[in-house]
């Protein structure tokens, strides 16, 4: 059977966005994302513009999964942080439980600052996500009453 | 793992196309990409070798429409089919909501199909899933070729649990959307169960 769905309520979403906005400011980053380890984007903050955030989320998750696989081959549980430094733009990824905190930054910031600030919020984000993951798929779910016609209408 | 965002009113699901090397997994995605309006899909990301063999995965987000006011987005992935990329295949199955097994109908690929299906069952199990319980579709691809195994024989060998079987020619699009529809329908039906 597939995993239980993760439900992100409106209030929780705005709480996460607020934490990301603060982090973005404190780390002088361009964009800050929170991504699920399976590659689903949860929330983002910053100069998103034309950035393809969906693809970035999927590739970040693939990247973490691949390096996690390498870690296990050499006897490590995982590599908790990954950094990719480019000529102008850089990416820092930290693994927080089943979340990935992805920070895109340029020369207005530095890897040291980004690392420090991400570490500072990781506990808070982990706690918030624990609450989200513990949430019930309750009766008010709009999908409990989903009909075959609803599903068919997607393909018509 | 299905991800439901009440704030942006979106449902995100992950579908993985599995199967032996050169069976047409990437071709399925390529056809969907080519025949979908740009506003309904994102980029097709292909992490391939120089000879166009999938190295890690292909990825494409696809928006199907709205159910009960929620946008349904399917994240479509393929795995690398070649035997030695098993570590990558396992990783891509993490968080999967539905699987399409793309079988190559050619006689000489029968063993490769069986081996890949066995590998799928094993890799799903290693991620804590059971093929018998997960939304699943069997696609019989390359039905336009001359040296193909009859549908009944392929189904007898490869069908596991009465899953939908779709005949396809992915290169020209035959059966591609029927396959996607069959698996998406099962994924959404799972959501109803909660």
Coordinates of C-alpha atoms in Angstrom, one line a residue:
Chain A
X1 CA 0.0 0.0 0.0
X2 CA 1.1 3.6 -0.7
X3 CA 2.1 5.9 2.2
X4 CA -0.5 7.9 4.0
X5 CA -1.0 11.3 2.3
X6 CA 0.6 14.3 3.9
X7 CA -1.9 17.1 4.6
X8 CA -0.7 20.6 4.8
X9 CA -3.3 22.9 6.3
X10 CA -3.5 26.5 5.5
X11 CA -2.3 27.8 8.8
X12 CA 0.6 25.4 8.8
X13 CA 1.6 26.5 5.3
X14 CA 1.6 30.1 6.4
X15 CA 3.7 29.3 9.5
X16 CA 6.3 27.5 7.3
X17 CA 6.3 30.4 4.8
X18 CA 7.0 32.8 7.7
X19 CA 9.9 30.8 8.9
X20 CA 11.3 30.6 5.4
X21 CA 10.9 34.3 4.9
X22 CA 12.8 35.0 8.0
X23 CA 15.5 32.6 7.1
X24 CA 15.8 34.1 3.7
X25 CA 16.3 37.5 5.2
X26 CA 18.8 36.4 7.8
X27 CA 20.8 34.5 5.3
X28 CA 20.6 37.1 2.6
X29 CA 19.6 34.3 0.2
X30 CA 17.8 34.6 -3.1
X31 CA 15.3 31.8 -2.6
X32 CA 14.6 29.4 0.2
X33 CA 12.6 26.2 -0.4
X34 CA 11.3 23.4 1.7
X35 CA 11.0 20.1 -0.2
X36 CA 9.9 16.7 0.8
X37 CA 12.5 13.9 0.4
X38 CA 10.3 12.4 -2.3
X39 CA 10.7 15.6 -4.4
X40 CA 7.5 17.4 -3.6
X41 CA 7.8 21.1 -3.1
X42 CA 6.2 22.2 0.2
X43 CA 6.8 25.9 0.2
X44 CA 9.2 28.6 -1.2
X45 CA 10.1 32.1 -0.4
X46 CA 12.1 34.7 -2.3
X47 CA 13.0 35.8 -5.9
X48 CA 11.4 32.8 -7.5
X49 CA 10.7 34.6 -10.8
X50 CA 11.1 32.2 -13.7
X51 CA 12.8 29.6 -11.7
X52 CA 11.3 26.2 -12.3
X53 CA 10.8 25.3 -8.6
X54 CA 9.1 22.0 -9.3
X55 CA 12.0 20.6 -11.3
X56 CA 14.5 22.0 -8.8
X57 CA 12.6 20.3 -5.9
X58 CA 12.7 17.0 -7.8
X59 CA 16.3 17.2 -8.7
X60 CA 17.3 18.3 -5.1
X61 CA 15.5 15.2 -3.8
X62 CA 17.3 13.0 -6.4
X63 CA 20.6 14.6 -5.5
X64 CA 20.1 13.9 -1.8
X65 CA 18.9 10.4 -2.5
X66 CA 21.9 9.6 -4.7
X67 CA 24.4 11.1 -2.2
X68 CA 22.6 9.3 0.6
X69 CA 23.1 6.0 -1.3
X70 CA 26.8 6.8 -1.6
X71 CA 26.9 7.6 2.1
X72 CA 25.5 4.2 3.0
X73 CA 28.0 2.4 0.8
X74 CA 30.8 3.9 2.8
X75 CA 29.1 3.2 6.1
X76 CA 27.5 6.6 6.8
X77 CA 23.8 7.1 7.5
X78 CA 23.6 10.0 5.2
X79 CA 25.3 13.3 4.3
X80 CA 23.3 15.9 6.2
X81 CA 24.3 18.8 4.1
X82 CA 25.2 19.3 0.4
X83 CA 26.7 22.4 -1.2
X84 CA 27.1 23.2 -4.8
X85 CA 29.1 26.4 -5.5
X86 CA 28.8 28.0 -9.0
X87 CA 30.5 31.0 -10.5
X88 CA 27.6 33.3 -9.5
X89 CA 24.9 31.2 -7.9
X90 CA 25.2 28.5 -5.3
X91 CA 22.9 26.0 -3.7
X92 CA 23.0 24.6 -0.1
X93 CA 20.8 21.7 0.9
X94 CA 20.3 20.5 4.4
X95 CA 18.5 17.3 5.3
X96 CA 16.1 17.7 8.2
X97 CA 14.4 14.4 8.9
X98 CA 12.2 13.8 5.8
X99 CA 12.6 17.4 4.7
X100 CA 15.1 19.2 2.6
X101 CA 15.9 22.8 3.1
X102 CA 17.2 24.2 -0.1
X103 CA 18.8 27.7 -0.2
X104 CA 19.8 29.4 -3.4
X105 CA 22.2 32.3 -2.8
X106 CA 24.7 34.5 -4.7
X107 CA 27.6 36.8 -3.7
X108 CA 25.3 38.8 -1.5
X109 CA 25.7 36.0 1.0
X110 CA 28.2 33.3 1.9
X111 CA 28.2 29.6 2.4
X112 CA 29.1 30.0 6.1
X113 CA 26.2 32.4 6.8
X114 CA 23.8 30.1 4.9
X115 CA 25.0 27.0 6.8
X116 CA 24.7 28.8 10.2
X117 CA 21.2 30.2 9.5
X118 CA 19.8 26.9 8.2
X119 CA 21.1 25.1 11.2
X120 CA 19.4 27.6 13.4
X121 CA 15.9 27.0 12.0
X122 CA 16.2 23.2 11.3
X123 CA 14.9 22.2 14.7
X124 CA 11.9 24.5 14.4
X125 CA 11.0 23.2 10.9
X126 CA 11.4 19.6 12.1
X127 CA 9.0 20.2 14.9
X128 CA 6.5 21.9 12.6
X129 CA 6.7 19.0 10.1
X130 CA 6.2 16.4 12.8
X131 CA 2.9 18.0 13.7
X132 CA 1.9 18.0 10.0
X133 CA 2.9 14.4 9.5
X134 CA 0.9 13.4 12.6
X135 CA -2.3 15.1 11.1
X136 CA -5.3 12.9 10.4
X137 CA -6.9 12.3 7.1
X138 CA -10.2 13.3 8.7
X139 CA -13.8 13.1 7.6
X140 CA -13.8 16.7 6.3
X141 CA -11.4 15.7 3.7
X142 CA -12.7 16.8 0.3
X143 CA -11.6 13.5 -1.2
X144 CA -13.7 11.3 1.0
X145 CA -16.7 12.1 -1.3
X146 CA -14.8 12.0 -4.5
X147 CA -16.8 10.2 -7.2
X148 CA -15.8 8.1 -10.3
X149 CA -17.3 11.0 -12.4
X150 CA -15.0 13.5 -10.7
X151 CA -12.0 11.3 -11.6
X152 CA -13.3 10.7 -15.2
X153 CA -13.8 14.4 -15.7
X154 CA -10.0 14.9 -15.5
X155 CA -9.5 12.9 -18.6
X156 CA -12.4 14.1 -20.7
Chain B
X1 CA 3.6 9.9 -1.1
X2 CA 0.6 12.0 -2.0
X3 CA 1.0 15.6 -0.8
X4 CA -2.1 17.7 -0.3
X5 CA -1.7 21.4 0.2
X6 CA -4.8 23.1 1.4
X7 CA -3.3 26.6 1.1
X8 CA -2.5 26.3 -2.6
X9 CA -5.3 23.8 -3.1
X10 CA -3.1 21.2 -4.8
X11 CA -2.7 17.5 -4.7
X12 CA 0.6 16.1 -5.8
X13 CA 1.1 12.4 -6.6
X14 CA 4.1 10.5 -7.8
X15 CA 3.9 7.9 -10.6
X16 CA 6.9 5.8 -11.7
X17 CA 7.3 4.1 -15.0
X18 CA 9.3 0.9 -14.6
X19 CA 10.5 -1.8 -17.0
X20 CA 13.5 -3.3 -18.7
X21 CA 16.0 -1.4 -20.7
X22 CA 14.7 0.1 -24.0
X23 CA 11.1 -0.9 -23.3
X24 CA 9.8 2.7 -23.9
X25 CA 9.5 4.3 -20.5
X26 CA 11.1 7.6 -21.6
X27 CA 9.1 7.4 -24.9
X28 CA 5.9 7.3 -22.8
X29 CA 6.9 10.5 -21.0
X30 CA 8.1 12.1 -24.2
X31 CA 4.8 11.5 -25.9
X32 CA 2.9 12.9 -23.0
X33 CA 5.2 15.9 -23.0
X34 CA 4.8 16.5 -26.7
X35 CA 1.0 16.2 -26.7
X36 CA 0.2 18.3 -23.6
X37 CA -0.4 22.0 -23.6
X38 CA 2.6 23.8 -22.2
X39 CA 0.5 25.4 -19.4
X40 CA -0.5 21.9 -18.1
X41 CA 3.0 20.6 -17.8
X42 CA 6.5 21.5 -16.6
X43 CA 9.8 20.8 -18.2
X44 CA 10.8 17.2 -19.1
X45 CA 14.0 16.7 -17.2
X46 CA 16.0 13.8 -18.6
X47 CA 19.2 12.7 -16.8
X48 CA 20.5 10.6 -19.6
X49 CA 23.9 9.4 -20.9
X50 CA 25.4 10.7 -24.2
X51 CA 23.7 7.9 -26.0
X52 CA 20.2 8.9 -24.6
X53 CA 20.0 6.0 -22.1
X54 CA 18.4 7.1 -18.9
X55 CA 21.1 7.5 -16.3
X56 CA 19.2 8.4 -13.2
X57 CA 15.6 9.3 -14.0
X58 CA 13.3 11.3 -16.3
X59 CA 10.9 13.7 -14.6
X60 CA 7.9 15.6 -15.8
X61 CA 5.2 17.3 -13.7
X62 CA 1.7 17.2 -15.3
X63 CA -1.4 19.0 -14.2
X64 CA -4.6 17.1 -15.1
X65 CA -7.3 19.4 -13.9
X66 CA -9.3 20.1 -10.8
X67 CA -11.1 17.7 -8.5
X68 CA -13.3 19.1 -5.8
X69 CA -11.5 22.5 -6.2
X70 CA -8.0 20.9 -5.9
X71 CA -5.5 21.0 -8.7
X72 CA -4.2 17.5 -9.4
X73 CA -0.6 17.4 -10.3
X74 CA 1.1 14.1 -11.2
X75 CA 4.9 13.9 -11.0
X76 CA 5.9 11.3 -13.6
X77 CA 9.2 9.6 -13.2
X78 CA 11.0 6.8 -15.2
X79 CA 13.7 4.6 -13.8
X80 CA 16.8 3.6 -15.7
X81 CA 16.1 0.2 -17.2
X82 CA 19.6 -1.3 -17.5
X83 CA 20.3 -4.0 -14.9
X84 CA 23.3 -2.3 -13.3
X85 CA 21.4 0.8 -12.3
X86 CA 19.5 -1.0 -9.6
X87 CA 20.6 1.4 -6.8
X88 CA 19.0 4.3 -8.7
X89 CA 15.8 2.4 -9.3
X90 CA 15.4 1.8 -5.6
X91 CA 15.8 5.5 -4.8
X92 CA 13.2 6.6 -7.4
X93 CA 10.6 4.3 -5.9
X94 CA 10.7 6.2 -2.6
X95 CA 7.3 7.9 -2.0
X96 CA 5.7 6.3 -5.0
X97 CA 1.9 6.5 -5.3
X98 CA 1.4 4.4 -8.5
X99 CA 3.5 2.3 -10.8
X100 CA 3.3 1.6 -14.5
X101 CA 5.2 -1.5 -15.7
X102 CA 6.1 -1.0 -19.4
X103 CA 6.7 -4.5 -20.9
X104 CA 8.5 -4.9 -24.2
X105 CA 6.3 -7.2 -26.4
X106 CA 9.1 -8.6 -28.5
X107 CA 9.8 -12.3 -28.1
X108 CA 13.5 -11.8 -27.3
X109 CA 12.7 -9.4 -24.5
X110 CA 10.4 -11.8 -22.5
X111 CA 13.2 -12.8 -20.1
X112 CA 14.1 -9.1 -19.6
X113 CA 10.5 -8.3 -18.8
X114 CA 10.3 -11.1 -16.2
X115 CA 13.5 -10.1 -14.6
X116 CA 12.5 -6.5 -14.4
X117 CA 9.1 -7.3 -12.9
X118 CA 10.8 -9.5 -10.3
X119 CA 13.2 -6.6 -9.6
X120 CA 10.2 -4.2 -9.2
X121 CA 8.6 -6.4 -6.7
X122 CA 11.8 -6.8 -4.8
X123 CA 12.6 -3.0 -4.8
X124 CA 9.1 -2.0 -3.8
X125 CA 9.4 -4.4 -0.9
X126 CA 12.7 -2.9 0.1
X127 CA 10.9 0.5 0.3
X128 CA 8.1 -1.0 2.4
X129 CA 5.5 -1.3 -0.5
X130 CA 3.6 -4.3 -1.7
X131 CA 3.0 -4.6 -5.5
X132 CA -0.3 -6.4 -4.7
X133 CA -1.6 -3.3 -2.8
X134 CA -0.2 -0.3 -4.8
X135 CA -2.0 1.3 -7.8
X136 CA -0.5 -0.5 -10.7
X137 CA -0.9 -0.9 -14.5
X138 CA 0.7 -3.2 -17.0
X139 CA 1.5 -1.7 -20.4
X140 CA 2.3 -4.0 -23.3
X141 CA 4.4 -1.8 -25.5
X142 CA 5.7 -2.0 -29.1
X143 CA 2.6 -3.8 -30.4
X144 CA 3.4 -2.6 -33.9
X145 CA 6.5 -4.8 -34.2
X146 CA 6.5 -8.1 -36.1
X147 CA 8.1 -10.5 -33.6
X148 CA 5.7 -9.9 -30.7
X149 CA 4.3 -12.3 -28.1
X150 CA 0.4 -12.6 -28.1
X151 CA -1.3 -10.4 -25.5
X152 CA -2.8 -13.4 -23.7
X153 CA 0.7 -15.0 -23.3
X154 CA 2.2 -11.8 -22.1
X155 CA -0.6 -11.2 -19.6
X156 CA -0.4 -14.8 -18.4
X157 CA 3.3 -14.3 -17.7
X158 CA 3.3 -10.8 -16.4
X159 CA 0.0 -9.9 -14.9
X160 CA 0.1 -10.1 -11.1
X161 CA -3.2 -9.1 -9.7
X162 CA -5.8 -8.4 -12.3
X163 CA -4.4 -5.0 -12.9
X164 CA -5.4 -3.1 -16.1
X165 CA -3.5 -4.3 -19.1
X166 CA -3.0 -1.7 -21.9
X167 CA -1.7 -2.4 -25.3
X168 CA 0.5 0.4 -26.6
X169 CA 2.8 1.8 -29.2
X170 CA 4.4 4.6 -27.2
X171 CA 6.3 6.0 -30.1
X172 CA 3.1 7.0 -31.8
X173 CA 1.1 7.5 -28.7
X174 CA -1.2 4.5 -28.9
X175 CA -2.2 3.5 -25.3
X176 CA 0.0 6.1 -23.6
X177 CA -2.9 8.2 -22.2
X178 CA -5.0 5.2 -21.5
X179 CA -2.1 3.9 -19.3
X180 CA -1.8 7.2 -17.5
X181 CA -5.5 7.4 -17.0
X182 CA -5.7 3.9 -15.6
X183 CA -3.0 4.5 -13.0
X184 CA -4.1 8.0 -12.1
X185 CA -7.6 6.7 -11.5
X186 CA -6.4 4.1 -9.1
X187 CA -4.2 6.7 -7.2
X188 CA -7.1 9.1 -6.8
X189 CA -9.4 6.2 -5.7
X190 CA -6.8 5.4 -3.0
X191 CA -7.1 9.0 -1.8
X192 CA -10.9 8.5 -1.4
X193 CA -10.1 5.7 1.0
X194 CA -7.8 8.0 3.0

